[in-house]
């Protein structure tokens, strides 16, 4: 994978897996050997910019906590010896669970059990100009909250005016959970008297499928979350407490991991199956450059359930073409999608058009339980459904996809091999989890 990323200019994070942490943290020579084999051997062709030492070490393998700081120091010494310390920074991704209560952000603090380790870790970051790596998984926070926060807050969607979320200590308004998590990390660092350390979000996403007790793990929500996350990061607005700070972000994740233990949702965070079939696609266009009609949902269609009562389908059709503002010109008499004898086919076109126009802003495929999601393209002849690969409404991964982490400043170099931007993330995640 590191060879595949050579000569692309894509920023790459290489991870020290948790099962190698003990070896690297107990021996300078092992740390030097690791740098030589996994970093120095690929530079400068591969643009390695960070080493992620372990993954959520303090919350997942606390018995390894005592070797975390030595591992950071030994690897830093090895970078210096290899004359790579100015190009490659070192950090260690932390779970949002390190902050027991992330809202309100202004009162957030790290778990005091780890204050000694965190002080040493933050001092290391400060000394070497590195960043605090945060895994900000809003799905977990939302589900654990059991209704404390509205789903719209988790998905970056507009809140009811009566349900605004405000930090009572700063009077700062929060429009989404992601920002509150990032700010909680900044405030937690401040509580230990550290400032000026930027935050990189090394994992954030949403599962597209879950079990019977995981109703919010859906394609609709996964696409809405990741699409809105991209828009939020690329607009460069920062967070309420850090409005000028970039939020470099890695999306979790490229592929489904069907062998992961735990609930069904744990296996279904990917935007692709392992065979590279896309579940949905994401556009990395800057908000100012995107087409208002583009959807990002290629290969997924919202169609009418043919077994639904005709009267219910007619009601859904009327709503989609009326209040729903779907473009229903193609299902008028004489047009290519009109079929006077098949109400389900006509409703499917309207349902699908509505869905593709609105899903990024919270539109769903339901229509009073008369609609369903399918990956089978219902297009036929000259009747082309939104979402068909190559259609003008299909959206998809644009030629301007972001390279490496999403950030507002990497747009100028964005016109390169799009799918490799995902490869960076899966490289990072595979090294973390395997």
Coordinates of C-alpha atoms in Angstrom, one line a residue:
X1 CA 0.0 0.0 0.0
X2 CA 2.8 2.4 0.8
X3 CA 4.3 1.7 -2.6
X4 CA 0.9 2.3 -4.3
X5 CA 0.8 5.7 -2.6
X6 CA 4.2 6.7 -3.9
X7 CA 4.5 9.7 -6.1
X8 CA 0.9 10.8 -5.6
X9 CA 1.6 13.6 -3.1
X10 CA -1.2 12.2 -0.8
X11 CA -0.5 12.7 2.9
X12 CA -0.1 9.3 4.7
X13 CA -0.4 8.4 8.3
X14 CA 1.4 5.1 9.2
X15 CA 0.2 3.4 12.4
X16 CA 2.1 1.4 15.0
X17 CA -0.5 -1.4 15.8
X18 CA -1.4 -1.9 19.4
X19 CA 0.2 -5.4 19.3
X20 CA 3.6 -3.9 18.4
X21 CA 3.5 -1.1 21.0
X22 CA 5.1 -3.1 23.8
X23 CA 8.1 -4.0 21.6
X24 CA 8.6 -0.5 20.3
X25 CA 8.1 1.1 23.8
X26 CA 10.7 -1.1 25.5
X27 CA 13.6 -0.9 23.1
X28 CA 15.3 2.0 21.3
X29 CA 16.7 -0.4 18.8
X30 CA 13.3 -1.9 18.0
X31 CA 11.9 1.6 17.6
X32 CA 14.7 2.5 15.2
X33 CA 14.2 -0.7 13.3
X34 CA 10.5 0.1 13.0
X35 CA 11.2 3.6 11.6
X36 CA 13.7 2.2 9.1
X37 CA 11.4 -0.5 7.8
X38 CA 8.0 1.3 7.8
X39 CA 8.9 5.0 7.3
X40 CA 12.4 5.7 6.0
X41 CA 12.3 3.0 3.4
X42 CA 9.4 4.8 1.6
X43 CA 10.3 8.5 1.9
X44 CA 10.5 10.7 -0.1
X45 CA 8.4 8.9 -2.7
X46 CA 5.6 8.3 -0.3
X47 CA 4.5 11.4 1.6
X48 CA 4.4 10.1 5.1
X49 CA 3.5 13.0 7.4
X50 CA 2.5 11.3 10.7
X51 CA 3.0 8.2 12.8
X52 CA 0.0 7.2 14.8
X53 CA 1.4 5.2 17.8
X54 CA -1.3 2.7 18.9
X55 CA -5.0 3.3 18.8
X56 CA -7.0 4.4 21.8
X57 CA -4.4 2.8 24.0
X58 CA -5.5 4.2 27.3
X59 CA -9.2 3.2 26.9
X60 CA -8.7 -0.2 25.2
X61 CA -5.4 -1.7 26.5
X62 CA -4.7 0.3 29.7
X63 CA -2.1 -2.2 30.8
X64 CA 0.1 -0.8 27.9
X65 CA -0.2 2.8 29.1
X66 CA 3.2 2.8 30.8
X67 CA 5.0 2.1 27.5
X68 CA 3.1 4.7 25.4
X69 CA 5.3 7.7 26.3
X70 CA 8.6 5.7 25.9
X71 CA 7.3 4.5 22.5
X72 CA 6.7 8.1 21.5
X73 CA 10.1 9.2 22.7
X74 CA 12.0 6.3 21.1
X75 CA 10.3 6.7 17.8
X76 CA 11.1 10.5 17.9
X77 CA 14.8 9.8 18.6
X78 CA 14.8 7.3 15.6
X79 CA 13.2 10.0 13.3
X80 CA 15.9 12.5 14.4
X81 CA 18.6 9.9 13.7
X82 CA 17.2 9.4 10.2
X83 CA 16.9 13.1 9.7
X84 CA 13.1 12.8 9.2
X85 CA 11.9 14.7 12.3
X86 CA 11.0 17.8 10.4
X87 CA 8.8 16.0 7.9
X88 CA 7.2 13.3 10.1
X89 CA 5.3 14.1 13.3
X90 CA 4.3 11.6 16.0
X91 CA 1.1 11.3 17.9
X92 CA -1.3 8.7 19.4
X93 CA -5.1 8.6 18.6
X94 CA -7.3 9.0 21.7
X95 CA -11.0 7.9 22.0
X96 CA -13.6 10.5 22.9
X97 CA -14.2 8.2 25.8
X98 CA -11.1 9.7 27.4
X99 CA -13.4 12.7 28.1
X100 CA -16.1 11.3 30.4
X101 CA -18.5 14.2 29.8
X102 CA -17.9 16.1 26.5
X103 CA -20.9 18.4 26.9
X104 CA -20.8 21.2 27.8
X105 CA -17.4 21.4 26.1
X106 CA -16.2 24.3 28.4
X107 CA -16.2 22.0 31.4
X108 CA -14.8 18.9 29.7
X109 CA -11.7 17.2 31.2
X110 CA -9.8 14.1 30.6
X111 CA -10.3 11.1 32.8
X112 CA -8.3 12.0 35.9
X113 CA -7.0 8.5 36.1
X114 CA -4.7 9.3 33.2
X115 CA -3.6 12.8 34.2
X116 CA 0.1 11.8 34.6
X117 CA 0.2 10.1 31.2
X118 CA -1.8 12.8 29.5
X119 CA 0.5 15.5 30.9
X120 CA 3.5 13.7 29.5
X121 CA 1.7 13.1 26.2
X122 CA 0.6 16.7 25.7
X123 CA 4.1 17.9 26.7
X124 CA 5.5 15.7 24.0
X125 CA 3.1 17.1 21.4
X126 CA 3.9 20.6 22.5
X127 CA 7.7 20.0 22.3
X128 CA 7.7 18.6 18.8
X129 CA 4.9 20.7 17.2
X130 CA 2.6 17.7 16.8
X131 CA -1.2 17.4 16.9
X132 CA -3.7 15.8 19.3
X133 CA -5.3 12.9 17.5
X134 CA -9.0 12.4 18.4
X135 CA -11.4 9.6 17.3
X136 CA -14.7 11.5 17.3
X137 CA -17.4 8.9 16.7
X138 CA -20.6 10.7 17.1
X139 CA -22.7 7.6 16.4
X140 CA -21.5 6.0 19.7
X141 CA -22.1 9.2 21.6
X142 CA -25.5 9.6 20.2
X143 CA -26.6 6.1 20.9
X144 CA -25.1 6.1 24.4
X145 CA -26.9 9.3 25.1
X146 CA -30.3 7.5 24.8
X147 CA -32.2 10.6 23.5
X148 CA -30.3 13.3 25.3
X149 CA -29.3 14.8 21.9
X150 CA -31.5 14.9 18.9
X151 CA -30.5 12.8 15.8
X152 CA -30.4 16.0 13.8
X153 CA -27.6 17.3 16.1
X154 CA -25.5 14.2 15.4
X155 CA -26.1 14.3 11.6
X156 CA -25.2 18.0 11.1
X157 CA -28.8 18.7 10.2
X158 CA -30.8 21.8 11.1
X159 CA -32.2 21.9 14.6
X160 CA -35.7 23.0 15.6
X161 CA -35.5 26.6 16.8
X162 CA -36.8 25.3 20.2
X163 CA -34.0 22.7 20.5
X164 CA -30.9 24.9 20.1
X165 CA -27.8 23.5 21.9
X166 CA -25.9 26.1 23.9
X167 CA -22.9 25.8 26.2
X168 CA -24.2 27.7 29.3
X169 CA -20.8 28.8 30.4
X170 CA -19.6 30.3 27.2
X171 CA -23.0 31.0 25.5
X172 CA -21.6 29.4 22.4
X173 CA -24.2 27.8 20.1
X174 CA -23.4 24.3 18.8
X175 CA -25.1 23.1 15.6
X176 CA -23.6 19.6 15.7
X177 CA -22.2 17.0 18.0
X178 CA -18.9 16.8 16.1
X179 CA -17.9 20.3 16.9
X180 CA -18.8 19.8 20.6
X181 CA -16.4 16.8 20.7
X182 CA -13.6 18.6 19.1
X183 CA -14.0 21.6 21.4
X184 CA -14.2 19.3 24.4
X185 CA -10.7 18.1 23.4
X186 CA -9.4 21.7 23.3
X187 CA -11.0 22.5 26.7
X188 CA -9.7 19.3 28.2
X189 CA -6.1 20.2 27.1
X190 CA -6.7 23.7 28.6
X191 CA -7.7 22.1 31.9
X192 CA -4.2 20.6 32.0
X193 CA -2.7 24.0 31.1
X194 CA -1.9 23.2 27.5
X195 CA -2.9 25.4 24.6
X196 CA -1.8 25.8 21.0
X197 CA -1.9 22.1 20.2
X198 CA -4.1 21.5 17.1
X199 CA -6.7 18.6 16.9
X200 CA -6.7 16.1 14.1
X201 CA -9.8 13.9 13.9
X202 CA -8.4 10.5 13.0
X203 CA -11.7 8.7 12.8
X204 CA -15.3 9.9 12.3
X205 CA -18.1 8.2 10.4
X206 CA -21.5 6.4 10.7
X207 CA -22.5 2.8 10.2
X208 CA -24.9 2.1 7.3
X209 CA -26.5 -1.1 8.7
X210 CA -27.2 -2.5 12.2
X211 CA -29.3 -5.0 14.1
X212 CA -32.8 -4.8 15.3
X213 CA -31.7 -2.7 18.3
X214 CA -29.7 -0.3 16.2
X215 CA -32.4 1.6 14.2
X216 CA -30.2 4.6 13.5
X217 CA -27.5 2.6 11.6
X218 CA -29.0 3.2 8.1
X219 CA -27.7 4.2 4.6
X220 CA -29.7 7.4 4.9
X221 CA -28.0 8.4 8.1
X222 CA -24.5 7.2 7.0
X223 CA -24.7 9.2 3.8
X224 CA -26.1 12.3 5.6
X225 CA -23.4 12.2 8.3
X226 CA -20.4 11.7 6.0
X227 CA -21.7 14.2 3.4
X228 CA -22.4 16.8 5.9
X229 CA -19.1 16.2 7.7
X230 CA -17.2 16.8 4.5
X231 CA -19.2 20.0 3.8
X232 CA -18.6 21.2 7.3
X233 CA -14.8 20.6 7.2
X234 CA -14.4 22.1 3.8
X235 CA -16.2 25.3 4.6
X236 CA -13.3 26.2 7.0
X237 CA -15.6 27.5 9.7
X238 CA -13.7 25.7 12.5
X239 CA -15.6 25.1 15.8
X240 CA -17.4 27.6 18.0
X241 CA -14.4 27.9 20.4
X242 CA -11.8 27.6 17.6
X243 CA -13.4 29.4 14.6
X244 CA -10.1 29.9 12.8
X245 CA -8.7 26.4 13.3
X246 CA -8.8 23.8 10.6
X247 CA -10.3 20.4 11.5
X248 CA -8.3 18.0 9.4
X249 CA -10.4 14.8 9.4
X250 CA -10.3 11.2 8.3
X251 CA -13.5 9.4 7.5
X252 CA -14.1 6.0 9.1
X253 CA -14.0 4.0 6.9
X254 CA -13.3 2.7 3.4
X255 CA -14.3 -1.0 3.6
X256 CA -16.8 -2.9 5.7
X257 CA -15.0 -5.2 8.1
X258 CA -17.1 -8.4 8.2
X259 CA -14.8 -10.2 10.7
X260 CA -15.1 -7.5 13.4
X261 CA -16.7 -8.7 16.7
X262 CA -19.5 -7.0 18.4
X263 CA -23.0 -5.8 17.2
X264 CA -23.9 -5.9 13.5
X265 CA -23.2 -2.2 13.1
X266 CA -19.5 -2.8 14.0
X267 CA -19.1 -4.6 10.7
X268 CA -20.8 -2.0 8.5
X269 CA -19.0 1.4 8.7
X270 CA -17.6 1.2 5.2
X271 CA -18.6 3.1 2.1
X272 CA -17.6 -0.1 0.2
X273 CA -17.9 -3.8 0.5
X274 CA -14.5 -5.5 0.6
X275 CA -14.9 -6.4 -3.1
X276 CA -14.9 -2.6 -3.9
X277 CA -18.6 -2.4 -4.6
X278 CA -19.8 1.0 -3.4
X279 CA -22.6 1.2 -0.9
X280 CA -22.8 5.0 -1.5
X281 CA -20.4 7.6 -2.8
X282 CA -19.2 10.8 -1.4
X283 CA -18.4 14.2 -3.1
X284 CA -15.4 16.1 -1.9
X285 CA -16.2 19.2 -3.8
X286 CA -15.9 22.5 -2.0
X287 CA -19.4 23.8 -1.1
X288 CA -18.9 26.8 -3.3
X289 CA -18.1 24.6 -6.3
X290 CA -20.7 21.9 -6.0
X291 CA -23.8 21.6 -8.2
X292 CA -26.9 22.2 -6.2
X293 CA -28.6 19.2 -7.8
X294 CA -25.7 16.7 -7.2
X295 CA -26.4 14.0 -4.6
X296 CA -23.4 11.9 -3.9
X297 CA -25.7 8.9 -3.8
X298 CA -24.7 6.9 -6.9
X299 CA -26.0 3.4 -7.3
X300 CA -28.6 3.7 -4.6
X301 CA -32.3 4.2 -5.4
X302 CA -35.5 4.9 -3.5
X303 CA -38.4 3.0 -5.2
X304 CA -42.0 2.3 -4.4
X305 CA -42.9 -1.0 -2.8
X306 CA -45.0 -2.7 -5.5
X307 CA -47.0 -4.5 -2.8
X308 CA -48.2 -1.2 -1.2
X309 CA -51.8 -0.2 -1.8
X310 CA -52.4 1.9 -4.9
X311 CA -54.1 4.6 -3.0
X312 CA -51.1 4.9 -0.6
X313 CA -48.7 5.1 -3.6
X314 CA -50.9 7.8 -5.2
X315 CA -50.8 9.8 -2.0
X316 CA -47.0 9.5 -1.8
X317 CA -46.7 10.4 -5.5
X318 CA -48.8 13.5 -5.0
X319 CA -46.8 14.6 -2.0
X320 CA -43.4 14.1 -3.7
X321 CA -44.5 16.1 -6.8
X322 CA -46.2 18.7 -4.7
X323 CA -44.9 19.7 -1.3
X324 CA -41.8 17.5 -1.8
X325 CA -40.7 19.6 -4.8
X326 CA -39.5 16.5 -6.8
X327 CA -39.0 17.1 -10.5
X328 CA -41.9 15.1 -12.0
X329 CA -41.7 16.3 -15.6
X330 CA -40.4 12.9 -16.8
X331 CA -43.6 11.1 -15.6
X332 CA -46.1 13.4 -17.4
X333 CA -48.1 11.9 -20.3
X334 CA -45.9 11.5 -23.3
X335 CA -42.7 11.6 -21.4
X336 CA -40.2 8.6 -21.1
X337 CA -41.1 7.6 -17.5
X338 CA -44.9 7.8 -17.8
X339 CA -46.8 4.6 -17.5
X340 CA -50.5 4.9 -17.0
X341 CA -50.8 1.2 -16.0
X342 CA -48.1 1.1 -13.4
X343 CA -48.5 3.5 -10.4
X344 CA -45.6 1.9 -8.6
X345 CA -43.2 2.7 -11.5
X346 CA -44.4 6.2 -11.7
X347 CA -44.2 6.7 -8.0
X348 CA -40.7 5.2 -7.9
X349 CA -39.4 7.9 -10.2
X350 CA -40.9 10.7 -8.1
X351 CA -39.8 9.1 -4.8
X352 CA -36.3 8.7 -6.1
X353 CA -36.0 12.2 -7.5
X354 CA -37.2 13.6 -4.1
X355 CA -34.8 11.4 -2.2
X356 CA -31.7 12.3 -4.3
X357 CA -32.5 16.0 -4.0
X358 CA -33.0 16.0 -0.3
X359 CA -31.1 13.2 1.4
X360 CA -28.1 15.2 2.2
X361 CA -30.3 17.6 4.2
X362 CA -32.3 14.9 6.0
X363 CA -34.7 13.6 3.3
X364 CA -35.6 10.0 3.7
X365 CA -36.9 7.1 1.7
X366 CA -40.1 6.3 3.5
X367 CA -43.3 7.9 2.1
X368 CA -45.5 6.4 4.8
X369 CA -43.8 3.0 4.5
X370 CA -44.5 2.7 0.8
X371 CA -40.9 3.1 -0.3
X372 CA -37.6 1.2 0.1
X373 CA -33.9 1.5 -0.8
X374 CA -32.5 -0.7 -3.5
X375 CA -29.2 -0.9 -5.4
X376 CA -30.9 -2.3 -8.5
X377 CA -31.1 0.5 -11.1
X378 CA -34.8 1.0 -12.1
X379 CA -33.8 3.0 -15.2
X380 CA -35.1 1.7 -18.5
X381 CA -34.9 3.0 -22.0
X382 CA -34.9 6.8 -22.0
X383 CA -36.2 6.9 -18.4
X384 CA -33.1 7.6 -16.4
X385 CA -33.3 7.6 -12.6
X386 CA -31.2 10.0 -10.4
X387 CA -28.3 8.0 -9.0
X388 CA -27.6 6.1 -12.1
X389 CA -23.8 6.0 -12.7
X390 CA -23.1 8.7 -15.3
X391 CA -26.4 10.5 -15.1
X392 CA -26.4 14.3 -14.7
X393 CA -27.9 13.9 -11.2
X394 CA -25.7 11.1 -10.1
X395 CA -23.1 13.1 -8.1
X396 CA -20.4 10.7 -7.0
X397 CA -16.7 11.2 -6.3
X398 CA -15.7 14.3 -8.1
X399 CA -12.3 14.9 -9.8
X400 CA -11.7 17.3 -7.0
X401 CA -11.7 14.8 -4.2
X402 CA -9.7 15.7 -1.2
X403 CA -6.3 14.0 -0.7
X404 CA -5.4 12.7 2.7
X405 CA -7.3 14.4 5.5
X406 CA -10.3 16.6 4.6
X407 CA -9.3 20.2 5.1
X408 CA -10.1 23.6 3.5
X409 CA -6.5 24.1 2.4
X410 CA -5.8 21.0 0.4
X411 CA -8.3 21.8 -2.4
X412 CA -5.6 23.3 -4.7
X413 CA -3.9 20.0 -5.0
X414 CA -7.0 17.9 -5.1
X415 CA -7.2 17.0 -8.8
X416 CA -5.5 13.6 -8.6
X417 CA -6.5 9.9 -8.2
X418 CA -9.7 10.2 -6.1
X419 CA -10.1 6.7 -4.7
X420 CA -6.6 6.8 -3.3
X421 CA -7.8 9.4 -0.8
X422 CA -9.8 6.6 0.7
X423 CA -6.8 4.4 0.6
X424 CA -5.0 6.6 3.1
X425 CA -7.8 6.2 5.6
X426 CA -8.0 2.4 5.2
X427 CA -4.3 2.1 5.5
X428 CA -4.5 4.0 8.8
X429 CA -7.4 1.9 10.0
X430 CA -6.1 -1.5 8.9
X431 CA -2.9 -0.8 10.8
X432 CA -4.9 0.2 13.9
X433 CA -7.3 -2.7 14.0
X434 CA -5.2 -5.6 12.8

